[in-house]
Structure formats: structure tokens, C-alpha cells
Short mmCIF file of C-alpha atoms and ligand atoms in Angstrom, two decimals:
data_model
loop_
_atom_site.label_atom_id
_atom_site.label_comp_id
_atom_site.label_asym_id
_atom_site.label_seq_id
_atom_site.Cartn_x
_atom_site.Cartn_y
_atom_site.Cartn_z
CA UNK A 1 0.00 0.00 0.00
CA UNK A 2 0.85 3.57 -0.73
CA UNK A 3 2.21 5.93 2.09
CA UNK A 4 -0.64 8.17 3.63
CA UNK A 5 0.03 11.44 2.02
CA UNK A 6 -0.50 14.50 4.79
CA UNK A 7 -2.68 17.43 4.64
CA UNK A 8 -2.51 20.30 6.77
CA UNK A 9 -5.53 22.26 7.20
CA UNK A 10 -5.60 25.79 9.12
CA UNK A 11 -9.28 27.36 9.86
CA UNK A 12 -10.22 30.59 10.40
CA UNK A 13 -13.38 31.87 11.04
CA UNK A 14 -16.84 30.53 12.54
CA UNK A 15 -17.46 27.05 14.19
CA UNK A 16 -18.94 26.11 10.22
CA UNK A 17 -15.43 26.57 8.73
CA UNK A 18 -14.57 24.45 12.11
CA UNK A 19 -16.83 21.81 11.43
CA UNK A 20 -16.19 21.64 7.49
CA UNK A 21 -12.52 21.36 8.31
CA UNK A 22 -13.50 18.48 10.02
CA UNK A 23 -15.56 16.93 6.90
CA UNK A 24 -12.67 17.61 5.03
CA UNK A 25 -10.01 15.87 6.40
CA UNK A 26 -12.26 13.04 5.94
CA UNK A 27 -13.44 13.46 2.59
CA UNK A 28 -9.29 13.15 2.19
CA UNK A 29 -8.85 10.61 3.80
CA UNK A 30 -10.37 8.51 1.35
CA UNK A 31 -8.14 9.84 -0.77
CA UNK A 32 -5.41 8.03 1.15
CA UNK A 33 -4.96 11.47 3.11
CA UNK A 34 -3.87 11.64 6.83
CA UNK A 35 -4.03 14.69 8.63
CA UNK A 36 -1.04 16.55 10.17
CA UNK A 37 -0.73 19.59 12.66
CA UNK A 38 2.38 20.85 10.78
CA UNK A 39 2.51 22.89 7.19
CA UNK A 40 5.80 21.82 7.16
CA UNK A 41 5.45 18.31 6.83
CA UNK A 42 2.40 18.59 4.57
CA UNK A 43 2.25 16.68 0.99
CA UNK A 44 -1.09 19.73 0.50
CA UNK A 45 -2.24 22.37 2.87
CA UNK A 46 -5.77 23.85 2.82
CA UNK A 47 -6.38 27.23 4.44
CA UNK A 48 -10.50 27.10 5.24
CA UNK A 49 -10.86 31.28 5.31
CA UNK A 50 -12.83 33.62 6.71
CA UNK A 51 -14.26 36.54 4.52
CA UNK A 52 -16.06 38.25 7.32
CA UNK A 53 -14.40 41.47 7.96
CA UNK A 54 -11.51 42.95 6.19
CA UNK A 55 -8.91 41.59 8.33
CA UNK A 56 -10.10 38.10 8.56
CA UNK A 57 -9.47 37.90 4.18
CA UNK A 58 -6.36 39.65 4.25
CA UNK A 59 -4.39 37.57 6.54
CA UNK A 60 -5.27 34.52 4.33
CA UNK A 61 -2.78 35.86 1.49
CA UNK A 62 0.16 37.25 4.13
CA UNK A 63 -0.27 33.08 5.35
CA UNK A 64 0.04 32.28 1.51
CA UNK A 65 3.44 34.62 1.25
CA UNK A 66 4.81 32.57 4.21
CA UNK A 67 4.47 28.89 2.16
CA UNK A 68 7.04 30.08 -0.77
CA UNK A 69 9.91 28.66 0.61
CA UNK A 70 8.12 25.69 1.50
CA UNK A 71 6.75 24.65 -1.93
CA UNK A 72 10.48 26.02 -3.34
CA UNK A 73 11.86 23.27 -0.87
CA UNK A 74 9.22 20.60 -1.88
CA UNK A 75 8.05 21.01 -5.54
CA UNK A 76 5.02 18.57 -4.90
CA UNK A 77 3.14 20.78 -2.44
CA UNK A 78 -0.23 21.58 -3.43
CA UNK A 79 -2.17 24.19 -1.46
CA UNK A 80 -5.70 25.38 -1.62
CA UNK A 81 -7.88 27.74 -0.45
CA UNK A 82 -11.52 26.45 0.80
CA UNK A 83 -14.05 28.53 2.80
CA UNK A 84 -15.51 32.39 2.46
CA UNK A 85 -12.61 33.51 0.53
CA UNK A 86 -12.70 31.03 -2.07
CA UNK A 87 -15.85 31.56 -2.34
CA UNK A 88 -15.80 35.40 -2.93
CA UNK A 89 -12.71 36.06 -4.97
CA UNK A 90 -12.42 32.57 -6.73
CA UNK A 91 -9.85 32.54 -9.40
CA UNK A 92 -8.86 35.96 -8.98
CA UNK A 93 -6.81 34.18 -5.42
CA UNK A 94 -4.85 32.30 -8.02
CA UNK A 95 -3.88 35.28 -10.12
CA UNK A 96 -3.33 37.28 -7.29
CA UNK A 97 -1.02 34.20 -5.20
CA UNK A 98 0.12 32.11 -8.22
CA UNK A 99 1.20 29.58 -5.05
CA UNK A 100 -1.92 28.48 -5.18
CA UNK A 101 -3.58 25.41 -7.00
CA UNK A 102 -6.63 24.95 -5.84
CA UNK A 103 -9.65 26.81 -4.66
CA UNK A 104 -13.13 25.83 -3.82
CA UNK A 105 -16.19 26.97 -2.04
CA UNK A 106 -18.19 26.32 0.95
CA UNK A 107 -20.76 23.90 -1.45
CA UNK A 108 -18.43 22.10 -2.88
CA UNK A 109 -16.52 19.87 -0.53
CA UNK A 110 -17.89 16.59 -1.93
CA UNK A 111 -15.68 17.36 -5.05
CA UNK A 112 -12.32 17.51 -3.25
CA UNK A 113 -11.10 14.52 -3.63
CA UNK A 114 -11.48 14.51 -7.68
CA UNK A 115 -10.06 18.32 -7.63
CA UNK A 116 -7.03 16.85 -6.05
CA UNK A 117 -6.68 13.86 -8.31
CA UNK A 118 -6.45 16.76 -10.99
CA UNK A 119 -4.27 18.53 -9.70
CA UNK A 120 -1.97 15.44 -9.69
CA UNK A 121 -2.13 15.50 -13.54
CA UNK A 122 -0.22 18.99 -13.47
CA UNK A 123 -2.44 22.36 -13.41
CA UNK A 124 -4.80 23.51 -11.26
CA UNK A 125 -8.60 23.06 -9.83
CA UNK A 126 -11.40 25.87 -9.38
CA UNK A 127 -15.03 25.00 -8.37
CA UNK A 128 -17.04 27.73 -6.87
CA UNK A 129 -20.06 26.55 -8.14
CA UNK A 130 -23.02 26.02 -6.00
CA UNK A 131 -23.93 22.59 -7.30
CA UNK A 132 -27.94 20.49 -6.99
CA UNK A 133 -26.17 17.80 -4.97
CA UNK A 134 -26.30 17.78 -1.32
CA UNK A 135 -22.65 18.13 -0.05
CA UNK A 136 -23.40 16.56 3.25
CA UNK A 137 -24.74 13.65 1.46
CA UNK A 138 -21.60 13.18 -0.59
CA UNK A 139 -18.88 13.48 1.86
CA UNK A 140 -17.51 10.36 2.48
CA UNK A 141 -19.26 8.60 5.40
CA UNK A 142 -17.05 9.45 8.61
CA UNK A 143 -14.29 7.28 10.38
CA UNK A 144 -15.60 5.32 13.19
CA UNK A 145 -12.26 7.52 15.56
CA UNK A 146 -13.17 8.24 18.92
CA UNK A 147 -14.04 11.83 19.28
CA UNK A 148 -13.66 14.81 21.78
CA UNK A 149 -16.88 14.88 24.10
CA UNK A 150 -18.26 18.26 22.36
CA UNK A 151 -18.50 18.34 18.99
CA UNK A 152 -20.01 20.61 16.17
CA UNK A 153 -22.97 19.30 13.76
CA UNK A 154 -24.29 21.99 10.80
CA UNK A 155 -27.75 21.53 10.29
CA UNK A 156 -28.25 24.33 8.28
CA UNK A 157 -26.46 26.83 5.63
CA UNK A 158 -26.61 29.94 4.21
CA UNK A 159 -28.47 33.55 4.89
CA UNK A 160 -31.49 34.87 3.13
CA UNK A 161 -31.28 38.41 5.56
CA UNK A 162 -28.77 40.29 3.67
CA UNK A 163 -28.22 42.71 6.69
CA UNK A 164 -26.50 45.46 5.13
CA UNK A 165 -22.68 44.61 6.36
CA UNK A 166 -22.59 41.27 6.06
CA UNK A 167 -21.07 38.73 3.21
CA UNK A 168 -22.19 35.63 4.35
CA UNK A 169 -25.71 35.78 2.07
CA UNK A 170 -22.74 36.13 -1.04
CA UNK A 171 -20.34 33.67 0.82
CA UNK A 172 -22.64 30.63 1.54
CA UNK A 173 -25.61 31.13 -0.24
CA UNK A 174 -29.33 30.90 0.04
CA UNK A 175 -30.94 29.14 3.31
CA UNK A 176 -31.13 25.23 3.40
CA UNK A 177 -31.69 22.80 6.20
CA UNK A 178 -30.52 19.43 6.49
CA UNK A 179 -33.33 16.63 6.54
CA UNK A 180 -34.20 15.84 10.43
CA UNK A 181 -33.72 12.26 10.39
CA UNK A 182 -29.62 12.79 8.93
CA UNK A 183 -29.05 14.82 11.07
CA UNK A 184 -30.61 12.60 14.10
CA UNK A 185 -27.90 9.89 12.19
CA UNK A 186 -25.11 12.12 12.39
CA UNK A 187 -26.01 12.60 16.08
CA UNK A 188 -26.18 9.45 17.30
CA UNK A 189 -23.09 8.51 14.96
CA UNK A 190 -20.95 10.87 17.13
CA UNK A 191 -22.80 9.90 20.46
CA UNK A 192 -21.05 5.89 19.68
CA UNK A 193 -17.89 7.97 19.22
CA UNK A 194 -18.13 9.26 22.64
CA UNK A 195 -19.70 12.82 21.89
CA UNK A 196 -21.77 14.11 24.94
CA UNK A 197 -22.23 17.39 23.70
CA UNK A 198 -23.71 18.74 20.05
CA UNK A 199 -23.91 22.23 19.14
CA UNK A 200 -25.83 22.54 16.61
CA UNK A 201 -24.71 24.71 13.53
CA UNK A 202 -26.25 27.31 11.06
CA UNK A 203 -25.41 30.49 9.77
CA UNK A 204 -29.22 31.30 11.32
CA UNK A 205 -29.74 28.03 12.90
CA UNK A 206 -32.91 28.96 14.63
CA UNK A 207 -34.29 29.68 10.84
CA UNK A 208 -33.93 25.32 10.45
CA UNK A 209 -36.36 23.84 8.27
CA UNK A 210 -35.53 20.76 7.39
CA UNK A 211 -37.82 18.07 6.23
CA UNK A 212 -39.04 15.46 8.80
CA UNK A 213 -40.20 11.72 8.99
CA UNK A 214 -42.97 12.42 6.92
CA UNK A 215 -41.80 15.03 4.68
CA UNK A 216 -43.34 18.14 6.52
CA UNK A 217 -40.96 20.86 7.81
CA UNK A 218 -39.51 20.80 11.03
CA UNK A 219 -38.81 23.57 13.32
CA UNK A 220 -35.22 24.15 14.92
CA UNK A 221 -37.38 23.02 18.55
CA UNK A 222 -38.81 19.84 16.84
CA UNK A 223 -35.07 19.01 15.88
CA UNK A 224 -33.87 19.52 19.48
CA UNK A 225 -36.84 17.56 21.14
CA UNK A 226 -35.67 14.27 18.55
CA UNK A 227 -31.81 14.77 19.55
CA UNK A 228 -33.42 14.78 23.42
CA UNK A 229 -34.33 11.19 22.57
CA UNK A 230 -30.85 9.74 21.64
CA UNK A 231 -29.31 7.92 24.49
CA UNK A 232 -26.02 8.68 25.34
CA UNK A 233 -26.12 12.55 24.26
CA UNK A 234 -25.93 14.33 27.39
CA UNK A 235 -26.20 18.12 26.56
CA UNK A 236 -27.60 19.99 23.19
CA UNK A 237 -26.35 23.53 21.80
CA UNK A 238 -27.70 25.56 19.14
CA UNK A 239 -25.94 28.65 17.29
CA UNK A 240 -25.99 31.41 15.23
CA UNK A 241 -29.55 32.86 15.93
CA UNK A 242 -31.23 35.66 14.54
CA UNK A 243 -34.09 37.54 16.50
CA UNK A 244 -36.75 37.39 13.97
CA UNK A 245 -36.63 33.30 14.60
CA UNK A 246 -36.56 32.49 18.04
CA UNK A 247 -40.00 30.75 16.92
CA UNK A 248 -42.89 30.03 20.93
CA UNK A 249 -41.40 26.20 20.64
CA UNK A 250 -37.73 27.29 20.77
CA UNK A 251 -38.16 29.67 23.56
CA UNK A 252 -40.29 27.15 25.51
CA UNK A 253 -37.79 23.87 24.88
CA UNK A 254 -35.40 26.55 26.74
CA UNK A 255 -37.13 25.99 30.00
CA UNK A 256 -38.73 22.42 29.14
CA UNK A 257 -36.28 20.32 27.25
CA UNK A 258 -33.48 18.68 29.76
CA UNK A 259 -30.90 17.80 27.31
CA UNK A 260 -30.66 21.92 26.10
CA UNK A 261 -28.41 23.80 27.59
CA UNK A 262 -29.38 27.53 29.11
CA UNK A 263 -27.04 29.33 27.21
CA UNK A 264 -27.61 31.82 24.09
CA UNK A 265 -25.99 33.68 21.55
CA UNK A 266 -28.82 35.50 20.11
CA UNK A 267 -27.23 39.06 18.20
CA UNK A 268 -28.25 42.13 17.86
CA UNK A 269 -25.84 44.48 16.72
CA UNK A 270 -27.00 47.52 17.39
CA UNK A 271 -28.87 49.17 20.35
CA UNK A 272 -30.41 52.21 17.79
CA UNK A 273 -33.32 51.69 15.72
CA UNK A 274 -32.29 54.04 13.01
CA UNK A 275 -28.74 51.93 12.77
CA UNK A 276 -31.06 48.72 13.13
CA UNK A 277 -33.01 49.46 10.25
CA UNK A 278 -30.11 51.17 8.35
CA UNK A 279 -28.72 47.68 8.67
CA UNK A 280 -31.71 46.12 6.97
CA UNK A 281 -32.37 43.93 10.71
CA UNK A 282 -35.81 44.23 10.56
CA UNK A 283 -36.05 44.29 14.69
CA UNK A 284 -35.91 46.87 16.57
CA UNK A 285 -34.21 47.14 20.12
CA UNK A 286 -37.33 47.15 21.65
CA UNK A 287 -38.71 43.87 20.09
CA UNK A 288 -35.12 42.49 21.14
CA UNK A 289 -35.86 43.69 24.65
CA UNK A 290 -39.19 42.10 24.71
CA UNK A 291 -38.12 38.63 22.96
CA UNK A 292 -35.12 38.14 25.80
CA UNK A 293 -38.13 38.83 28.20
CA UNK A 294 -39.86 36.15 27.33
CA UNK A 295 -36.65 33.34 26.98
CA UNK A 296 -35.64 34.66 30.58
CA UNK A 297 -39.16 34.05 31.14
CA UNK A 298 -39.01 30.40 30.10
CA UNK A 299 -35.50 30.16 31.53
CA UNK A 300 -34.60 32.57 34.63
CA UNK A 301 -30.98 31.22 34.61
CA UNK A 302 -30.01 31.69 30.82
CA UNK A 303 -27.02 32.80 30.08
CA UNK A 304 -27.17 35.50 27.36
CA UNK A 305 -24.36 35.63 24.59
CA UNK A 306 -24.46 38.35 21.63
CA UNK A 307 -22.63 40.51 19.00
CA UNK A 308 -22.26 43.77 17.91
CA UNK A 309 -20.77 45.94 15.30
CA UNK A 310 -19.87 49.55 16.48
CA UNK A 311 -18.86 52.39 13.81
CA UNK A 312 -21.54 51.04 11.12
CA UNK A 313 -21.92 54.10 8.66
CA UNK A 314 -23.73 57.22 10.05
CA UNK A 315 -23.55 56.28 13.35
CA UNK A 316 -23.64 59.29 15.47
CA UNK A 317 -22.76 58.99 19.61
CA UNK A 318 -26.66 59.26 20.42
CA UNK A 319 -26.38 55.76 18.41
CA UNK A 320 -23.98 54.43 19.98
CA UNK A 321 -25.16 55.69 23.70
CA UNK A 322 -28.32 53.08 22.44
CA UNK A 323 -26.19 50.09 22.07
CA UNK A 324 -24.69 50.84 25.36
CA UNK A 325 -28.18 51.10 27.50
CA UNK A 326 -29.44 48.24 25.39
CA UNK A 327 -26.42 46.27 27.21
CA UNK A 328 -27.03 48.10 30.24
CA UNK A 329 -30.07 46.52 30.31
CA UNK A 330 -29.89 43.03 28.67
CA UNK A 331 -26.64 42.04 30.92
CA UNK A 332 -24.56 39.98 28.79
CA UNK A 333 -22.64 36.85 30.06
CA UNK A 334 -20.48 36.80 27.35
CA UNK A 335 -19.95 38.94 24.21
CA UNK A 336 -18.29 39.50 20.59
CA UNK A 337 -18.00 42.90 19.70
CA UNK A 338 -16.36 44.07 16.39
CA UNK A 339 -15.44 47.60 14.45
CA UNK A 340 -17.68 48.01 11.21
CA UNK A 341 -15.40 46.65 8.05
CA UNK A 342 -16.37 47.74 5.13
CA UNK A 343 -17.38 45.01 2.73
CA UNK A 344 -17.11 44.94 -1.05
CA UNK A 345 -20.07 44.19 -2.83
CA UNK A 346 -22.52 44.74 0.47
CA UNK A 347 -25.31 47.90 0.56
CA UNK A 348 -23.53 49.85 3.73
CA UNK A 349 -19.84 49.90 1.89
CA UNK A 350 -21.40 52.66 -0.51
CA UNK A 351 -22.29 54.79 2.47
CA UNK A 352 -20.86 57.43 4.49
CA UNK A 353 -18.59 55.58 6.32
CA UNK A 354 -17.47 56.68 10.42
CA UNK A 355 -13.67 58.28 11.31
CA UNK A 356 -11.81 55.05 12.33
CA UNK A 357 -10.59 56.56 15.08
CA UNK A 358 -13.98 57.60 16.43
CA UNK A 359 -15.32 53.74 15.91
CA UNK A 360 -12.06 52.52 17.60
CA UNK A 361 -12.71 54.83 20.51
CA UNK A 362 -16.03 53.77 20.42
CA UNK A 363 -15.10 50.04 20.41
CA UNK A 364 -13.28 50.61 23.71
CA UNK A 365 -15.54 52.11 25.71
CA UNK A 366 -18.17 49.38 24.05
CA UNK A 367 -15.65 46.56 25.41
CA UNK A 368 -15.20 47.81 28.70
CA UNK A 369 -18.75 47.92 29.60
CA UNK A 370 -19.50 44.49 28.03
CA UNK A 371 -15.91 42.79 30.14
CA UNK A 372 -17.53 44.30 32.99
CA UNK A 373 -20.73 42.36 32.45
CA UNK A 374 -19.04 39.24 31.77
CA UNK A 375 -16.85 39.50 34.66
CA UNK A 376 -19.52 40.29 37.27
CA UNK A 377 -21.71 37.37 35.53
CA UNK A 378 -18.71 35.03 35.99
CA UNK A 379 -17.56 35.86 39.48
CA UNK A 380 -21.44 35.25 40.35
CA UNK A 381 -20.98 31.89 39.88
CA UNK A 382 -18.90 31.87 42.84
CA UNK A 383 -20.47 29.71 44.97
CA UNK A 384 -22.98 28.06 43.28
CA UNK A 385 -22.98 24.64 42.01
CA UNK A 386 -23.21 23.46 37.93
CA UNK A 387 -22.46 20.74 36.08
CA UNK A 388 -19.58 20.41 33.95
CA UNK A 389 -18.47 17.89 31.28
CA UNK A 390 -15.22 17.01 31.31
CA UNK A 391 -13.17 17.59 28.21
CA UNK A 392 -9.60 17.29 29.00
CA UNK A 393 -6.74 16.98 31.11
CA UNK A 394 -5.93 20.53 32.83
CA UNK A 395 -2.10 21.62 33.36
CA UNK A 396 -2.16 20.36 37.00
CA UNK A 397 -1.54 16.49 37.92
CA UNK A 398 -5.00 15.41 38.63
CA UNK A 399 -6.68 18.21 37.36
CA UNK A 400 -9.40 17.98 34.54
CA UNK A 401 -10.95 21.16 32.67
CA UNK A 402 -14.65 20.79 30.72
CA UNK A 403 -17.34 23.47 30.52
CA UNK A 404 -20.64 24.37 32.68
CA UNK A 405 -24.37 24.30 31.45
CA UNK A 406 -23.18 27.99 30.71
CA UNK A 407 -20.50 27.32 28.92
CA UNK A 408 -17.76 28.67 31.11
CA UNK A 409 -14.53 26.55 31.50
CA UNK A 410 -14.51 25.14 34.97
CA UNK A 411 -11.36 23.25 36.02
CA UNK A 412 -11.39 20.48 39.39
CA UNK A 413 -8.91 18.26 40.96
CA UNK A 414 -10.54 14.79 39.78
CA UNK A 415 -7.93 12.52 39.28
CA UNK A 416 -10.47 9.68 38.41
CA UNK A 417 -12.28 11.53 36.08
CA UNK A 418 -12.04 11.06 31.71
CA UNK A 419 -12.77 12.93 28.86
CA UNK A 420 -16.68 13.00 28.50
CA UNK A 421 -17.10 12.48 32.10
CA UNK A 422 -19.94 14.64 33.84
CA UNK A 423 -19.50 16.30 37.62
CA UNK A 424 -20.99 17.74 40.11
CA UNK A 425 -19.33 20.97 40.75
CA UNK A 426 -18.93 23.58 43.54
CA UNK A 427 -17.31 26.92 42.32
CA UNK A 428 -15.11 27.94 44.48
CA UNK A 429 -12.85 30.89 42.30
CA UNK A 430 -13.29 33.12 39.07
CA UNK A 431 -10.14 34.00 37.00
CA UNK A 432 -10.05 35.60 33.65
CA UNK A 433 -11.19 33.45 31.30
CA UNK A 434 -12.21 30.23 33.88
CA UNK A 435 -13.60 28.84 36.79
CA UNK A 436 -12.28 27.06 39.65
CA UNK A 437 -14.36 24.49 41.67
CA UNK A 438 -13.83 21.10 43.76
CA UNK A 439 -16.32 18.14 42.97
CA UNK A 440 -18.65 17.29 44.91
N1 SAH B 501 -25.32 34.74 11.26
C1 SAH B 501 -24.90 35.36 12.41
C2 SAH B 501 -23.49 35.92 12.39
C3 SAH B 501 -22.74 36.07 11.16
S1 SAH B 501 -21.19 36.82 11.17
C4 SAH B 501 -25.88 36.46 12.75
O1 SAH B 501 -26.73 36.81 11.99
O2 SAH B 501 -25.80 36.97 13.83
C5 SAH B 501 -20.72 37.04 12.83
C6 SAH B 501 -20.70 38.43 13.28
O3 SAH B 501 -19.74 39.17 12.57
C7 SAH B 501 -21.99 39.19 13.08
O4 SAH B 501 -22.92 38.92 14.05
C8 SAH B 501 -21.51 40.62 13.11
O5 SAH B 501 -21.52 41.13 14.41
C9 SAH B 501 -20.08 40.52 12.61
N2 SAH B 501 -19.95 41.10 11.26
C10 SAH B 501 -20.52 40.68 10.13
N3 SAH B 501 -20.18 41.51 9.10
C11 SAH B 501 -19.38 42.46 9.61
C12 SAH B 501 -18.71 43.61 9.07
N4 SAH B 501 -18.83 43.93 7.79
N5 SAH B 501 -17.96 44.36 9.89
C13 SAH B 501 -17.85 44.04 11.20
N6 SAH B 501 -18.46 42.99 11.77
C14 SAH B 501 -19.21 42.21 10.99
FE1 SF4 B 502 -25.04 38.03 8.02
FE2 SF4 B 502 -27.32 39.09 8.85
FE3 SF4 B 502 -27.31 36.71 7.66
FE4 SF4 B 502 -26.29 37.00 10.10
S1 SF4 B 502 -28.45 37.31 9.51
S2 SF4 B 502 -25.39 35.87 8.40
S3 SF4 B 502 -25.38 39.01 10.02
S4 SF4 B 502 -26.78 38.63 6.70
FE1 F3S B 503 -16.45 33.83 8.05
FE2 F3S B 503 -17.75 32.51 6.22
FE3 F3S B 503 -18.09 31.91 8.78
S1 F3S B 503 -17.29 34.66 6.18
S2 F3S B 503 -17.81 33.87 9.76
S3 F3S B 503 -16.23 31.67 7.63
S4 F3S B 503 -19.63 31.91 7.18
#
């Protein structure tokens, strides 16, 4: 038999890039592929991009720059570029990194293998098509490897919003949901792998659809209460949501279904209505007020998770002074917060655009009030007992770190505890970024 050939993949971006990554490797390794945590000792390396913000696409090409030597040295290197990049630019990547051999969008995984077969003939490979098949369907059927005890699971693709910043409508497409009962497969495929934990994954995962047992639609609830039923799967996770579908069954599961976890990352970008609908968001900060209301209603302890873009064109301080007593008064546990990039191709690039420095100031004072939030949240937890799944060793002999119902890293001396193992937990200390607690 041949020698596994190694693949390096890097990913950038959102847990979907994360989770494609994974589908990727495995699609290779059909392809007599194994995977490697080095560039350098890679036979092909895929960078999975990010095309969010401005940033996020430029750093793809500076990590192109740094593989010249490495492809001088080894004349057999391929390397391609997958994900939101690909995607958007498509073959102008190749005229403007002639390293490259290969790029291919989000909807076109399935094809990887072949792509690579032809690149093996000499020349190069390009498909940024957005093909009938069903990708999911065609990647290769995975492994039967053990697994981490949290793992990611895309149920859903694409964006039909077009908020007026964003790329991801352009990026990954139109809105599709996975059928119900594949995805229950998938689940309970990574459950006899040892997965505990699913999050579930969509670019506006509460906006699922997918077809059930009998061919009607299914809600993003009816989904979660089927994945309540598989043995073995101890905790459920949902995210990206948008606040125009957080649908009366999803906000009731969050204080009736066990297996769902009381944590959620439900954006809103903006605390001013005039920015809101300026950014085509078709909610206003009042409705968003009202809608966390009602989850907190169904779930008193839910831990609330969001994002926001500050410096979005024509906003003036009174707008921004909004998205700071919207926070004020939501109470965040945790929080992204990012400074408006201007997107080629999107409605808000052609407008009047605010001073950098301004939005950067603004961005500050936004951060500080949100780490504030988080902080107090955290150090509330002092105390107070949760459960946590174990996901790994920590740096101390004995000592295991997993994550609470809330999703904060906890860490405890449990020197008989294993990967995927649940606890009991006391809390007894808050640090930056963790928890400390003793079992009990
Ligand atoms: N589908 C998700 C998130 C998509 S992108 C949603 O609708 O919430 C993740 C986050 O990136 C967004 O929530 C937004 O806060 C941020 N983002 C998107 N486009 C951006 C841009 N042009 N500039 C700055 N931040 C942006
Ligand atoms: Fe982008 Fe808006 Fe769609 Fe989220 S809902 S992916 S921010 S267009
Ligand atoms: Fe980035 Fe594409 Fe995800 S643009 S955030 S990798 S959907």
C-alpha cells in the first residue's frame, strides 16, 4: 500500500469553517490522506478562510506569502484555499497568489477529492459553483475515531437576511436545512464515538427547516426535542440565531427540554433603531428587549451571549449611547463585539462611512462595559454549584478542565475523572477566562 500522504488544514473563522474542516479531512482521507498539525510536513495544505471582515481575508494571502519557501523546498506541495474567501474572490486568489492550486467553495466539498486527483495531472482546480447535490450527502461517510466529548454538527447553511454589512448571504448562499432524520444519524453517529455534547450549527440556525419523517418541515425546537431522545447525548447547543426566529417552541424547549443547555448567543448588533433598520435587521431594540423577556421568562438562569458591530456608517454617539443602555439593560454573560469593516459588494460599503478613530474609541468604551458584564456574571458563579463535562486533562496532575451548562470553562482536581465524564461541581474561584471548583 501507498504511504498516507498529509494534509494540513488551518481554519479561520466561525465554528462552520470548524466543522467543514473536520468533513474535510475526511473526505481526504479517502483519498489516502492523513491529517497533520504541521505545514511543514504537509504533501497539501488547505487554508479554510474567513471573509467576514476585512482583516479576517487579508491575513489569508500574508499566510500564503509565508508557504514560498516551503513549496520552493518541496516542488510537490499543493495548497488550496476552501471557505468564504474562495468563495468570494475565486480565481482571482490564483492570479493574485500564483502559489496556489486549488480553490473551492463552501458547497463544494464533496468534489475535493477529484479536484485533487487533478491537480496530480499537473495544473490547477477551481469549483465555486453552488452545485444540486447535497454536499453533506456526498462526503464520504465518517471514520468510526473516537471523538472529543463536544463536537459541532451543521444543520443548516446559508443567509437569506442580507443585513446590510454582512457577506455571508454572497459567501454561503441561500438558506437550506438538512433533513431531520440525517441529522438525528449524524447525532447518534458521534454519540457511539463518545460525543456528549452537540452544538448545533447554522449560519441562522434557529431559521432550520428541514424536512421530517414524513416530509413536513420541522422547526429548529422539533429538531432539538428528537436529539433529546438519543441515548447517550448528554447536553444539546444551538448557534448562530437571529431575533426574527426564536419561533414560541424554541423559547419554551429553553425551559422544558433537559438535554438543552441555558445558554444563548442570540445578536443584535446595534442598540439604535435608526442603525437597526439602516442595517436592513428588521427588529428593533425594543422587540429584542421584549423577545429576551420572554426566553428569561421560560428560563430565569439563561445565560445571554451576543454581537455587535460599532462604527456602522452614520452612526452618530446618540447611536452608539443606544447600544450601550441596550447592554445596560440586557446584561450579557459573554460577548463578541467588532469595528464596522467595510465590505465589497454589500449595501452599507457605498455609504458614508465613520472616522476610524472615532469607531475605535467607540469600540473601547463598548468593550469595557460588556468585560464588565461578563466578569460580574462570571464571578457570580462563585459559589454556586453546575455541572460540567469534562473535556480534557488541565495543566495540573489530577486536574481535569470541561465546561458548565453555561459554557464557562470550569477546572477540578478529579484525578479519576475522563474525557466526557460529567461532575458535580462547587465553584469555588473566578479567573479571567475560567472557573475554579472542587467536585462534589
Ligand atoms: N449569522 C450570524 C453571524 C454572522 S457573522 C448572525 O446573523 O448573527 C458574525 C458576526 O460578525 C456578526 O454577528 C456581526 O456582528 C459581525 N460582522 C458581520 N459583518 C461584519 C462587518 N462587515 N464588519 C464588522 N463585523 C461584521
Ligand atoms: Fe449576516 Fe445578517 Fe445573515 Fe447573520 S443574519 S449571516 S449578520 S446577513
Ligand atoms: Fe467567516 Fe464565512 Fe463563517 S465569512 S464567519 S467563515 S460563514
Amino acid at each position: 500500500m501507498a504511504e498516507p500522504k498529509k494534509l494540513f488544514i488551518k481554519t479561520y473563522g466561525c465554528q462552520m469553517n470548524v466543522y467543514d474542516s473536520e468533513r474535510m479531512a475526511e473526505a481526504m482521507g479517502g483519498a489516502g490522506y492523513t491529517e497533520v498539525a504541521s505545514a511543514d510536513e504537509a504533501d497539501m495544505i488547505l487554508l479554510n478562510t474567513c471573509h467576514i471582515r476585512e482583516k479576517a481575508a487579508e491575513k489569508v494571502y500574508s499566510e500564503l506569502g509565508r508557504f514560498r519557501d516551503l513549496k520552493e523546498a518541496k516542488p510537490d506541495l499543493k495548497i488550496g484555499v476552501a471557505g468564504c474567501v474562495a468563495q468570494a474572490e475565486g480565481a482571482e486568489i490564483m492570479r493574485r497568489q500564483p502559489l496556489v492550486d486549488l480553490v473551492v467553495g463552501p458547497q463544494s466539498y464533496h468534489r475535493l477529492p477529484e479536484m485533487e486527483a487533478k491537480l496530480r495531472q499537473g495544473g490547477t482546480a477551481l469549483d465555486t459553483d453552488f452545485p444540486e447535490e447535497d454536499k453533506f450527502e456526498k462526503l464520504a461517510r465518517r471514520p468510526k475515531a473516537r471523538r472529543a466529548p463536544a463536537a459541532f454538527l451543521t444543520v443548516q447553511e446559508g443567509c437569506d437576511k442580507f443585513c446590510a454589512f454582512c457577506v455571508v448571504p454572497y459567501t454561503r448562499g441561500a438558506e437550506s436545512s438538512r433533513p431531520a432524520q440525517r441529522v438525528i444519524d449524524e447525532a447518534k453517529d458521534l454519540v457511539e464515538r463518545g460525543v456528549r455534547e452537540i452544538t448545533l450549527l447554522g449560519q441562522n440556525v434557529n431559521a432550520y427547516h428541514g424536512a421530517g419523517p414524513k416530509g413536513e418541515d420541522w422547526t429548529l425546537a422539533q429538531l432539538i426535542w428528537a436529539l433529546n431522545d438519543v441515548d447517550g447525548l448528554e447536553r444539546i447547543r444551538f448557534t448562530t440565531s437571529h431575533p426574527n426566529d426564536m419561533g414560541d417552541d424554541l423559547i419554551e424547549a429553553h425551559g422544558t427540554c433537559a438535554k438543552l443547555m441555558p445558554y444563548l448567543h442570540l445578536p443584535v448588533q446595534s442598540g439604535s433603531d435608526r442603525i437597526l433598520k439602516r442595517m436592513n435587521r428588521s427588529h428593533t431594540a425594543e422587540s429584542y428587549i421584549r423577545l429576551i423577556e420572554r426566553i428569561r421568562a421560560a428560563r430565569p438562569d439563561l445565560l445571554l451571549s451576543g454581537d455587535f458591530i460599532v462604527g456602522f456608517p452614520e452612526e452618530t454617539e446618540a447611536d452608539f449611547q443606544a447600544t450601550l443602555d441596550l447592554i445596560e439593560e440586557v446584561r450579557y454573560g459573554q460577548a463578541y463585539s467588532f469595528k464596522y469593516s467595510t465590505r465589497p459588494g454589500t449595501p452599507a460599503a457605498e455609504r458614508a462611512q465613520v472616522d476610524g478613530a472615532q469607531a475605535t474609541e467607540r469600540l473601547q468604551r463598548l468593550q469595557a462595559l460588556l468585560g464588565r458584564q461578563q466578569r460580574e456574571i462570571q464571578e457570580s458563579m462563585v459559589g454556586r454549584e453546575v455541572d460540567v463535562l469534562f473535556e480534557r486533562a488541565g495543566r495540573q496532575p489530577g486536574q481535569m478542565v470541561g465546561k458548565s451548562q453555561y459554557l464557562h470553562a470550569v477546572h477540578a482536581a478529579a484525578p479519576d475523572a475522563r474525557p466526557g465524564d460529567m461532575a458535580r461541581v462547587r465553584v469555588t474561584g473566578s479567573a479571567t477566562n475560567s472557573l475554579a471548583g472542587t467536585l462534589i
